[in-house]
């Protein structure tokens, strides 16, 4: 291991270190029984005649096997969220940050949930801005760390800028951190960069978040993934809600992910092709000042009078994300790459509005 000084129990919250987790009926008896009278379920059935009267597997064993095959990661280094990767973000604060005492580092402009979740947990957030071209300032991030810095959030490819951070800068931060460094890879499937997943072995303080919401097209399902050392995952499993993913979703996800995993690559290919078509079309519009380099399924576009353009687009039924008030994103709209037809409509309306 690159950092042998890292001792997980040293950075856990005191109350979490020795916690006795809730023990579900499913924890106490696993397997098939003749009669199940241990969980106060309705033994007669479920309303609507569905098959939903029994509590689901609290650890999603079957689904994890499927995800393990897809990701090439062992089951004991994986946590699955039934409320997306946002669930993982909240659990990391619960595990590591003493409210009112510990702090986290975020690098704006970036994904909003790191800060919102910090506030919910009464954890101070130190902001170390990205450079003008949206790169990580590794030395400044490291300088901002103190003994109470338990979490450092790195989003790469970053939302809303769309770019990936320089790999060596990220590595520098991971190696220097005494706390946990979280790399949010929500957009990794669209990226030319390699995932950090396969470097977890080297860095005991690294956590990688991924999601089925973007490239996989399963935002509605709220399926999130967290990968880390098996020690960190064991802690997360102790503090998660007992049945954090419903049985319908476990069954559905097992089915589609074992049968149709290759469709994800087709979607990625299509989306990237559309992104590359969209860029020159946007460049033809004189009001467009800059299109930032994207390693994701969206483009950050600097455009004259962006807020007015946004409002006009809304009036025409086309909704993009107004980022004009976001730090370093003045006059910027964040535009998700749509289907060919959607992108064409967007371009037509933009031409009308900006003429
Ligand atoms: C969309 C997004 C997520 C949300 O993922 P869910 O799994 O849907 O909760 C996480 N991180 C970033 C940076 C995102 O843009």
mmCIF file of C-alpha atoms and ligand atoms in Angstrom:
data_model
loop_
_atom_site.group_PDB
_atom_site.id
_atom_site.type_symbol
_atom_site.label_atom_id
_atom_site.label_comp_id
_atom_site.label_asym_id
_atom_site.label_seq_id
_atom_site.Cartn_x
_atom_site.Cartn_y
_atom_site.Cartn_z
ATOM 1 C CA UNK A 1 0.000 0.000 0.000
ATOM 2 C CA UNK A 2 1.216 3.454 -0.907
ATOM 3 C CA UNK A 3 0.157 4.988 2.379
ATOM 4 C CA UNK A 4 0.753 2.556 5.206
ATOM 5 C CA UNK A 5 0.147 5.288 7.799
ATOM 6 C CA UNK A 6 -3.559 5.289 7.100
ATOM 7 C CA UNK A 7 -5.540 3.732 9.943
ATOM 8 C CA UNK A 8 -9.241 3.707 9.240
ATOM 9 C CA UNK A 9 -10.365 3.609 12.859
ATOM 10 C CA UNK A 10 -8.379 6.804 13.558
ATOM 11 C CA UNK A 11 -10.578 8.855 11.272
ATOM 12 C CA UNK A 12 -13.974 7.289 11.979
ATOM 13 C CA UNK A 13 -16.429 9.242 14.078
ATOM 14 C CA UNK A 14 -16.277 8.120 17.711
ATOM 15 C CA UNK A 15 -19.888 6.996 17.891
ATOM 16 C CA UNK A 16 -19.529 5.006 14.662
ATOM 17 C CA UNK A 17 -16.339 3.149 15.604
ATOM 18 C CA UNK A 18 -18.000 0.761 18.020
ATOM 19 C CA UNK A 19 -21.565 0.893 16.828
ATOM 20 C CA UNK A 20 -23.764 -2.184 17.007
ATOM 21 C CA UNK A 21 -25.773 -2.187 13.796
ATOM 22 C CA UNK A 22 -29.473 -2.906 13.681
ATOM 23 C CA UNK A 23 -29.923 -6.599 13.178
ATOM 24 C CA UNK A 24 -32.709 -7.417 10.755
ATOM 25 C CA UNK A 25 -34.725 -10.587 10.767
ATOM 26 C CA UNK A 26 -32.972 -11.304 7.477
ATOM 27 C CA UNK A 27 -29.586 -10.969 9.214
ATOM 28 C CA UNK A 28 -30.508 -13.431 11.931
ATOM 29 C CA UNK A 29 -31.861 -16.117 9.692
ATOM 30 C CA UNK A 30 -30.747 -16.570 6.099
ATOM 31 C CA UNK A 31 -31.940 -19.341 3.873
ATOM 32 C CA UNK A 32 -35.174 -21.029 3.004
ATOM 33 C CA UNK A 33 -37.501 -22.028 5.828
ATOM 34 C CA UNK A 34 -40.779 -23.923 6.016
ATOM 35 C CA UNK A 35 -42.528 -21.167 7.935
ATOM 36 C CA UNK A 36 -41.382 -17.553 8.249
ATOM 37 C CA UNK A 37 -42.804 -15.910 11.341
ATOM 38 C CA UNK A 38 -39.843 -13.753 12.286
ATOM 39 C CA UNK A 39 -40.380 -10.387 10.589
ATOM 40 C CA UNK A 40 -44.008 -9.445 11.246
ATOM 41 C CA UNK A 41 -44.715 -9.580 7.547
ATOM 42 C CA UNK A 42 -48.157 -10.342 6.162
ATOM 43 C CA UNK A 43 -48.013 -14.106 5.613
ATOM 44 C CA UNK A 44 -51.212 -14.029 3.557
ATOM 45 C CA UNK A 45 -49.835 -11.981 0.689
ATOM 46 C CA UNK A 46 -49.627 -8.371 -0.479
ATOM 47 C CA UNK A 47 -52.398 -6.051 -1.609
ATOM 48 C CA UNK A 48 -52.829 -6.169 -5.345
ATOM 49 C CA UNK A 49 -51.879 -9.853 -5.311
ATOM 50 C CA UNK A 50 -48.229 -9.016 -5.954
ATOM 51 C CA UNK A 51 -45.378 -10.923 -4.406
ATOM 52 C CA UNK A 52 -44.130 -8.144 -2.193
ATOM 53 C CA UNK A 53 -44.996 -9.218 1.346
ATOM 54 C CA UNK A 54 -41.478 -10.338 2.329
ATOM 55 C CA UNK A 55 -38.605 -8.025 3.272
ATOM 56 C CA UNK A 56 -35.850 -7.916 0.637
ATOM 57 C CA UNK A 57 -32.203 -8.966 0.971
ATOM 58 C CA UNK A 58 -30.627 -6.134 3.022
ATOM 59 C CA UNK A 59 -27.235 -6.594 1.301
ATOM 60 C CA UNK A 60 -28.431 -7.246 -2.276
ATOM 61 C CA UNK A 61 -26.176 -10.320 -2.628
ATOM 62 C CA UNK A 62 -27.490 -11.373 -6.014
ATOM 63 C CA UNK A 63 -27.351 -7.912 -7.535
ATOM 64 C CA UNK A 64 -23.846 -7.367 -6.184
ATOM 65 C CA UNK A 65 -22.697 -10.532 -7.973
ATOM 66 C CA UNK A 66 -24.007 -9.100 -11.221
ATOM 67 C CA UNK A 67 -22.405 -5.691 -10.622
ATOM 68 C CA UNK A 68 -19.187 -7.423 -9.552
ATOM 69 C CA UNK A 69 -18.963 -9.117 -12.955
ATOM 70 C CA UNK A 70 -19.604 -5.853 -14.791
ATOM 71 C CA UNK A 71 -17.132 -3.798 -12.773
ATOM 72 C CA UNK A 72 -14.519 -6.421 -12.009
ATOM 73 C CA UNK A 73 -14.686 -5.493 -8.344
ATOM 74 C CA UNK A 74 -15.203 -7.875 -5.419
ATOM 75 C CA UNK A 75 -18.554 -7.782 -3.645
ATOM 76 C CA UNK A 76 -16.977 -6.841 -0.303
ATOM 77 C CA UNK A 77 -15.556 -3.657 -1.831
ATOM 78 C CA UNK A 78 -18.948 -2.492 -3.053
ATOM 79 C CA UNK A 79 -21.926 -0.677 -1.555
ATOM 80 C CA UNK A 80 -25.118 -0.218 -3.560
ATOM 81 C CA UNK A 81 -27.465 2.671 -2.870
ATOM 82 C CA UNK A 82 -31.193 2.462 -3.462
ATOM 83 C CA UNK A 83 -31.343 6.279 -3.558
ATOM 84 C CA UNK A 84 -28.543 6.786 -6.051
ATOM 85 C CA UNK A 85 -24.967 7.794 -5.344
ATOM 86 C CA UNK A 86 -26.420 10.656 -3.302
ATOM 87 C CA UNK A 87 -27.060 8.009 -0.629
ATOM 88 C CA UNK A 88 -23.341 7.231 -0.515
ATOM 89 C CA UNK A 89 -22.496 10.918 -0.157
ATOM 90 C CA UNK A 90 -24.679 11.183 2.954
ATOM 91 C CA UNK A 91 -23.327 7.955 4.468
ATOM 92 C CA UNK A 92 -19.723 9.152 4.115
ATOM 93 C CA UNK A 93 -20.530 12.226 6.209
ATOM 94 C CA UNK A 94 -22.243 10.053 8.807
ATOM 95 C CA UNK A 95 -19.273 7.682 8.991
ATOM 96 C CA UNK A 96 -16.440 10.183 9.170
ATOM 97 C CA UNK A 97 -17.549 13.679 10.165
ATOM 98 C CA UNK A 98 -18.235 14.752 13.732
ATOM 99 C CA UNK A 99 -20.880 17.492 13.404
ATOM 100 C CA UNK A 100 -19.579 20.920 14.379
ATOM 101 C CA UNK A 101 -16.015 19.609 14.624
ATOM 102 C CA UNK A 102 -14.810 17.985 11.410
ATOM 103 C CA UNK A 103 -14.714 19.527 7.942
ATOM 104 C CA UNK A 104 -14.747 18.607 4.265
ATOM 105 C CA UNK A 105 -13.128 20.162 1.191
ATOM 106 C CA UNK A 106 -15.023 20.898 -2.011
ATOM 107 C CA UNK A 107 -13.676 22.476 -5.207
ATOM 108 C CA UNK A 108 -16.251 24.753 -6.818
ATOM 109 C CA UNK A 109 -17.787 24.912 -9.287
ATOM 110 C CA UNK A 110 -18.825 21.311 -8.700
ATOM 111 C CA UNK A 111 -21.738 19.028 -7.875
ATOM 112 C CA UNK A 112 -23.991 20.630 -5.266
ATOM 113 C CA UNK A 113 -24.771 17.607 -3.114
ATOM 114 C CA UNK A 114 -21.357 17.554 -1.390
ATOM 115 C CA UNK A 115 -22.096 20.951 0.138
ATOM 116 C CA UNK A 116 -25.791 20.327 0.816
ATOM 117 C CA UNK A 117 -25.036 17.040 2.553
ATOM 118 C CA UNK A 118 -22.328 18.787 4.606
ATOM 119 C CA UNK A 119 -24.857 21.363 5.786
ATOM 120 C CA UNK A 120 -27.420 18.716 6.650
ATOM 121 C CA UNK A 121 -24.767 17.024 8.761
ATOM 122 C CA UNK A 122 -23.509 20.288 10.311
ATOM 123 C CA UNK A 123 -20.081 19.798 8.769
ATOM 124 C CA UNK A 124 -18.070 22.837 7.663
ATOM 125 C CA UNK A 125 -17.054 22.903 4.012
ATOM 126 C CA UNK A 126 -13.807 24.524 2.916
ATOM 127 C CA UNK A 127 -13.930 25.717 -0.653
ATOM 128 C CA UNK A 128 -10.817 25.512 -2.799
ATOM 129 C CA UNK A 129 -11.825 26.843 -6.217
ATOM 130 C CA UNK A 130 -10.839 25.215 -9.482
ATOM 131 C CA UNK A 131 -8.671 27.212 -11.881
ATOM 132 C CA UNK A 132 -10.306 29.292 -14.644
ATOM 133 C CA UNK A 133 -10.020 26.289 -16.924
ATOM 134 C CA UNK A 134 -11.614 24.084 -14.267
ATOM 135 C CA UNK A 135 -8.558 22.180 -13.071
ATOM 136 C CA UNK A 136 -7.885 21.061 -9.536
ATOM 137 C CA UNK A 137 -5.420 23.213 -7.560
ATOM 138 C CA UNK A 138 -3.830 20.269 -5.809
ATOM 139 C CA UNK A 139 -1.356 22.292 -3.729
ATOM 140 C CA UNK A 140 -4.108 24.591 -2.468
ATOM 141 C CA UNK A 141 -6.366 21.633 -1.679
ATOM 142 C CA UNK A 142 -3.554 20.045 0.328
ATOM 143 C CA UNK A 143 -2.787 23.354 2.071
ATOM 144 C CA UNK A 144 -6.455 23.632 3.110
ATOM 145 C CA UNK A 145 -6.393 20.242 4.867
ATOM 146 C CA UNK A 146 -6.140 20.097 8.649
ATOM 147 C CA UNK A 147 -6.458 17.374 11.285
ATOM 148 C CA UNK A 148 -10.243 17.625 11.067
ATOM 149 C CA UNK A 149 -10.496 17.318 7.289
ATOM 150 C CA UNK A 150 -12.189 13.964 6.909
ATOM 151 C CA UNK A 151 -13.539 14.153 3.365
ATOM 152 C CA UNK A 152 -12.177 15.722 0.170
ATOM 153 C CA UNK A 153 -14.588 15.688 -2.768
ATOM 154 C CA UNK A 154 -13.202 15.337 -6.274
ATOM 155 C CA UNK A 155 -15.649 15.136 -9.160
ATOM 156 C CA UNK A 156 -13.992 13.944 -12.352
ATOM 157 C CA UNK A 157 -15.324 14.387 -14.998
ATOM 158 C CA UNK A 158 -16.661 17.401 -13.166
ATOM 159 C CA UNK A 159 -20.221 18.664 -13.134
ATOM 160 C CA UNK A 160 -20.946 21.407 -14.352
ATOM 161 C CA UNK A 161 -17.671 21.973 -16.259
ATOM 162 C CA UNK A 162 -17.597 18.567 -17.969
ATOM 163 C CA UNK A 163 -13.816 18.095 -17.960
ATOM 164 C CA UNK A 164 -11.658 15.499 -16.253
ATOM 165 C CA UNK A 165 -8.963 16.652 -13.844
ATOM 166 C CA UNK A 166 -5.302 16.055 -14.397
ATOM 167 C CA UNK A 167 -4.546 12.601 -13.016
ATOM 168 C CA UNK A 168 -1.330 13.539 -11.235
ATOM 169 C CA UNK A 169 -3.076 16.363 -9.361
ATOM 170 C CA UNK A 170 -5.683 13.916 -8.112
ATOM 171 C CA UNK A 171 -2.982 11.446 -7.106
ATOM 172 C CA UNK A 172 -1.131 14.152 -5.193
ATOM 173 C CA UNK A 173 -4.277 14.954 -3.194
ATOM 174 C CA UNK A 174 -4.980 11.286 -2.399
ATOM 175 C CA UNK A 175 -1.431 10.664 -1.226
ATOM 176 C CA UNK A 176 -1.279 13.820 0.910
ATOM 177 C CA UNK A 177 -4.693 13.386 2.547
ATOM 178 C CA UNK A 178 -4.973 11.960 6.054
ATOM 179 C CA UNK A 179 -8.710 11.721 5.569
ATOM 180 C CA UNK A 180 -10.834 10.108 2.866
ATOM 181 C CA UNK A 181 -10.655 11.310 -0.735
ATOM 182 C CA UNK A 182 -13.843 10.652 -2.686
ATOM 183 C CA UNK A 183 -13.708 10.598 -6.479
ATOM 184 C CA UNK A 184 -17.165 10.979 -7.959
ATOM 185 C CA UNK A 185 -17.139 9.215 -11.314
ATOM 186 C CA UNK A 186 -20.777 9.746 -12.284
ATOM 187 C CA UNK A 187 -19.652 10.503 -15.861
ATOM 188 C CA UNK A 188 -16.725 8.082 -16.157
ATOM 189 C CA UNK A 189 -18.383 6.029 -18.908
ATOM 190 C CA UNK A 190 -18.181 9.028 -21.241
ATOM 191 C CA UNK A 191 -14.596 9.800 -20.362
ATOM 192 C CA UNK A 192 -11.348 9.047 -22.127
ATOM 193 C CA UNK A 193 -9.716 8.840 -18.677
ATOM 194 C CA UNK A 194 -9.337 5.555 -16.830
ATOM 195 C CA UNK A 195 -11.469 4.971 -13.763
ATOM 196 C CA UNK A 196 -9.786 5.134 -10.351
ATOM 197 C CA UNK A 197 -11.610 1.951 -9.407
ATOM 198 C CA UNK A 198 -8.658 -0.192 -10.272
ATOM 199 C CA UNK A 199 -6.289 1.854 -8.118
ATOM 200 C CA UNK A 200 -8.263 1.300 -4.907
ATOM 201 C CA UNK A 201 -5.731 -1.360 -3.890
ATOM 202 C CA UNK A 202 -3.010 1.303 -3.790
ATOM 203 C CA UNK A 203 -4.897 3.905 -1.768
ATOM 204 C CA UNK A 204 -6.652 2.805 1.452
ATOM 205 C CA UNK A 205 -8.179 6.290 1.865
ATOM 206 C CA UNK A 206 -9.805 6.339 -1.584
ATOM 207 C CA UNK A 207 -13.545 6.019 -2.219
ATOM 208 C CA UNK A 208 -14.980 5.919 -5.748
ATOM 209 C CA UNK A 209 -18.619 6.770 -6.483
ATOM 210 C CA UNK A 210 -20.332 5.656 -9.661
ATOM 211 C CA UNK A 211 -23.957 5.539 -10.743
ATOM 212 C CA UNK A 212 -26.364 3.821 -13.090
ATOM 213 C CA UNK A 213 -28.151 7.160 -13.605
ATOM 214 C CA UNK A 214 -26.213 8.582 -16.526
ATOM 215 C CA UNK A 215 -24.652 6.295 -19.166
ATOM 216 C CA UNK A 216 -26.814 3.322 -18.183
ATOM 217 C CA UNK A 217 -29.972 5.373 -18.552
ATOM 218 C CA UNK A 218 -31.420 4.252 -15.217
ATOM 219 C CA UNK A 219 -31.825 7.594 -13.418
ATOM 220 C CA UNK A 220 -35.381 6.642 -12.493
ATOM 221 C CA UNK A 221 -34.183 3.538 -10.637
ATOM 222 C CA UNK A 222 -31.906 5.447 -8.196
ATOM 223 C CA UNK A 223 -29.110 2.884 -8.355
ATOM 224 C CA UNK A 224 -25.822 4.177 -6.994
ATOM 225 C CA UNK A 225 -22.485 2.501 -6.379
ATOM 226 C CA UNK A 226 -19.702 3.108 -3.913
ATOM 227 C CA UNK A 227 -16.374 1.283 -4.092
ATOM 228 C CA UNK A 228 -13.630 1.326 -1.467
ATOM 229 C CA UNK A 229 -11.471 -0.946 0.710
ATOM 230 C CA UNK A 230 -13.429 -3.758 2.330
ATOM 231 C CA UNK A 231 -12.829 -2.104 5.711
ATOM 232 C CA UNK A 232 -14.534 1.123 4.599
ATOM 233 C CA UNK A 233 -17.394 -0.799 2.971
ATOM 234 C CA UNK A 234 -17.879 -2.793 6.190
ATOM 235 C CA UNK A 235 -18.372 0.497 8.060
ATOM 236 C CA UNK A 236 -20.839 1.770 5.473
ATOM 237 C CA UNK A 237 -22.780 -1.494 5.672
ATOM 238 C CA UNK A 238 -23.030 -1.094 9.451
ATOM 239 C CA UNK A 239 -24.594 2.367 9.240
ATOM 240 C CA UNK A 240 -26.762 2.138 6.123
ATOM 241 C CA UNK A 241 -30.540 1.910 6.462
ATOM 242 C CA UNK A 242 -31.400 -1.776 6.990
ATOM 243 C CA UNK A 243 -33.301 -2.303 3.735
ATOM 244 C CA UNK A 244 -31.823 0.448 1.600
ATOM 245 C CA UNK A 245 -32.888 -1.038 -1.732
ATOM 246 C CA UNK A 246 -36.325 -2.420 -2.360
ATOM 247 C CA UNK A 247 -36.827 -5.923 -3.680
ATOM 248 C CA UNK A 248 -38.497 -4.864 -6.919
ATOM 249 C CA UNK A 249 -35.425 -2.882 -7.851
ATOM 250 C CA UNK A 250 -33.032 -5.663 -6.867
ATOM 251 C CA UNK A 251 -34.896 -8.114 -9.058
ATOM 252 C CA UNK A 252 -35.278 -5.735 -11.971
ATOM 253 C CA UNK A 253 -31.651 -4.583 -11.850
ATOM 254 C CA UNK A 254 -30.374 -8.193 -11.679
ATOM 255 C CA UNK A 255 -32.381 -9.044 -14.752
ATOM 256 C CA UNK A 256 -31.486 -6.124 -16.980
ATOM 257 C CA UNK A 257 -27.868 -5.842 -15.906
ATOM 258 C CA UNK A 258 -27.162 -9.507 -16.526
ATOM 259 C CA UNK A 259 -28.926 -9.521 -19.895
ATOM 260 C CA UNK A 260 -28.385 -6.085 -21.409
ATOM 261 C CA UNK A 261 -25.150 -4.664 -19.975
ATOM 262 C CA UNK A 262 -23.690 -4.192 -23.471
ATOM 263 C CA UNK A 263 -26.433 -1.680 -24.341
ATOM 264 C CA UNK A 264 -24.637 0.811 -22.114
ATOM 265 C CA UNK A 265 -21.708 0.933 -24.528
ATOM 266 C CA UNK A 266 -24.065 1.513 -27.438
ATOM 267 C CA UNK A 267 -25.668 4.431 -25.623
ATOM 268 C CA UNK A 268 -22.275 5.899 -24.794
ATOM 269 C CA UNK A 269 -21.203 5.635 -28.419
ATOM 270 C CA UNK A 270 -24.402 7.322 -29.622
ATOM 271 C CA UNK A 271 -24.243 10.084 -27.036
ATOM 272 C CA UNK A 272 -20.588 10.839 -27.767
ATOM 273 C CA UNK A 273 -21.295 10.942 -31.516
ATOM 274 C CA UNK A 274 -24.168 13.377 -30.900
ATOM 275 C CA UNK A 275 -21.948 15.485 -28.649
ATOM 276 C CA UNK A 276 -19.363 15.784 -31.402
ATOM 277 C CA UNK A 277 -22.086 16.795 -33.889
ATOM 278 C CA UNK A 278 -23.547 19.332 -31.487
ATOM 279 C CA UNK A 279 -20.269 21.199 -30.897
ATOM 280 C CA UNK A 280 -19.786 22.583 -34.460
ATOM 281 C CA UNK A 281 -23.506 23.417 -34.660
ATOM 282 C CA UNK A 282 -23.246 25.473 -31.468
ATOM 283 C CA UNK A 283 -20.044 27.108 -32.712
ATOM 284 C CA UNK A 284 -21.940 28.443 -35.727
ATOM 285 C CA UNK A 285 -24.145 30.549 -33.457
ATOM 286 C CA UNK A 286 -22.454 33.955 -33.064
ATOM 287 C CA UNK A 287 -23.698 34.447 -29.481
ATOM 288 C CA UNK A 288 -21.824 31.310 -28.416
ATOM 289 C CA UNK A 289 -18.510 32.507 -27.007
ATOM 290 C CA UNK A 290 -17.036 29.305 -25.745
ATOM 291 C CA UNK A 291 -17.752 25.606 -25.492
ATOM 292 C CA UNK A 292 -15.736 24.040 -22.717
ATOM 293 C CA UNK A 293 -14.021 20.705 -23.407
ATOM 294 C CA UNK A 294 -16.287 17.877 -22.260
ATOM 295 C CA UNK A 295 -15.502 14.377 -21.080
ATOM 296 C CA UNK A 296 -19.178 13.890 -20.172
ATOM 297 C CA UNK A 297 -22.687 13.735 -21.686
ATOM 298 C CA UNK A 298 -23.205 17.486 -21.458
ATOM 299 C CA UNK A 299 -21.579 20.710 -22.610
ATOM 300 C CA UNK A 300 -20.916 23.862 -20.651
ATOM 301 C CA UNK A 301 -21.489 26.706 -23.087
ATOM 302 C CA UNK A 302 -20.643 30.371 -22.566
ATOM 303 C CA UNK A 303 -23.159 32.456 -24.431
ATOM 304 C CA UNK A 304 -23.934 36.185 -24.616
ATOM 305 C CA UNK A 305 -26.898 37.095 -22.366
ATOM 306 C CA UNK A 306 -27.112 33.483 -21.245
ATOM 307 C CA UNK A 307 -29.823 34.067 -18.655
ATOM 308 C CA UNK A 308 -32.088 35.720 -21.256
ATOM 309 C CA UNK A 309 -31.351 32.927 -23.705
ATOM 310 C CA UNK A 310 -32.249 30.416 -21.012
ATOM 311 C CA UNK A 311 -35.604 32.105 -20.360
ATOM 312 C CA UNK A 312 -36.415 32.245 -24.073
ATOM 313 C CA UNK A 313 -35.571 28.565 -24.443
ATOM 314 C CA UNK A 314 -37.886 27.718 -21.552
ATOM 315 C CA UNK A 315 -40.685 29.645 -23.266
ATOM 316 C CA UNK A 316 -40.135 27.467 -26.307
ATOM 317 C CA UNK A 317 -40.332 24.333 -24.171
ATOM 318 C CA UNK A 318 -36.621 23.607 -24.212
ATOM 319 C CA UNK A 319 -35.043 23.284 -20.803
ATOM 320 C CA UNK A 320 -31.320 23.508 -20.236
ATOM 321 C CA UNK A 321 -29.559 24.228 -16.947
ATOM 322 C CA UNK A 322 -28.959 27.888 -16.160
ATOM 323 C CA UNK A 323 -25.526 28.047 -14.500
ATOM 324 C CA UNK A 324 -25.051 31.802 -14.931
ATOM 325 C CA UNK A 325 -24.992 32.441 -11.179
ATOM 326 C CA UNK A 326 -22.520 29.664 -10.442
ATOM 327 C CA UNK A 327 -18.920 30.551 -9.534
ATOM 328 C CA UNK A 328 -16.670 30.698 -12.659
ATOM 329 C CA UNK A 329 -19.712 29.952 -14.852
ATOM 330 C CA UNK A 330 -20.918 33.482 -15.636
ATOM 331 C CA UNK A 331 -23.010 33.446 -18.802
ATOM 332 C CA UNK A 332 -22.892 29.657 -18.957
ATOM 333 C CA UNK A 333 -25.614 27.172 -19.749
ATOM 334 C CA UNK A 334 -25.165 23.478 -19.141
ATOM 335 C CA UNK A 335 -26.671 21.525 -21.986
ATOM 336 C CA UNK A 336 -27.250 17.779 -21.810
ATOM 337 C CA UNK A 337 -26.581 16.002 -25.097
ATOM 338 C CA UNK A 338 -29.961 14.792 -26.337
ATOM 339 C CA UNK A 339 -31.091 12.674 -29.255
ATOM 340 C CA UNK A 340 -30.354 13.913 -32.789
ATOM 341 C CA UNK A 341 -33.907 15.248 -33.012
ATOM 342 C CA UNK A 342 -33.734 17.034 -29.656
ATOM 343 C CA UNK A 343 -30.369 18.585 -30.456
ATOM 344 C CA UNK A 344 -31.691 19.784 -33.798
ATOM 345 C CA UNK A 345 -34.636 21.465 -32.089
ATOM 346 C CA UNK A 346 -32.288 23.076 -29.584
ATOM 347 C CA UNK A 347 -30.063 24.454 -32.343
ATOM 348 C CA UNK A 348 -33.044 25.764 -34.339
ATOM 349 C CA UNK A 349 -34.472 27.574 -31.328
ATOM 350 C CA UNK A 350 -31.072 28.944 -30.335
ATOM 351 C CA UNK A 351 -30.596 30.339 -33.834
ATOM 352 C CA UNK A 352 -33.980 32.044 -33.622
ATOM 353 C CA UNK A 353 -33.382 33.443 -30.155
ATOM 354 C CA UNK A 354 -29.821 34.634 -30.773
ATOM 355 C CA UNK A 355 -30.241 36.158 -34.239
HETATM 356 C C1 LIG B 1 -25.870 13.134 -11.611
HETATM 357 C C2 LIG B 1 -24.760 13.135 -10.619
HETATM 358 C C3 LIG B 1 -24.788 12.295 -9.508
HETATM 359 C C4 LIG B 1 -26.081 11.670 -9.096
HETATM 360 O O1 LIG B 1 -26.089 10.359 -9.142
HETATM 361 P P1 LIG B 1 -27.357 9.544 -8.607
HETATM 362 O O2 LIG B 1 -26.779 8.188 -8.598
HETATM 363 O O3 LIG B 1 -28.445 9.734 -9.592
HETATM 364 O O4 LIG B 1 -27.702 10.037 -7.243
HETATM 365 C C5 LIG B 1 -23.677 12.201 -8.700
HETATM 366 N N1 LIG B 1 -22.595 12.962 -8.936
HETATM 367 C C6 LIG B 1 -22.557 13.819 -9.969
HETATM 368 C C7 LIG B 1 -21.353 14.638 -10.181
HETATM 369 C C8 LIG B 1 -23.643 13.948 -10.823
HETATM 370 O O5 LIG B 1 -23.612 14.848 -11.802
#
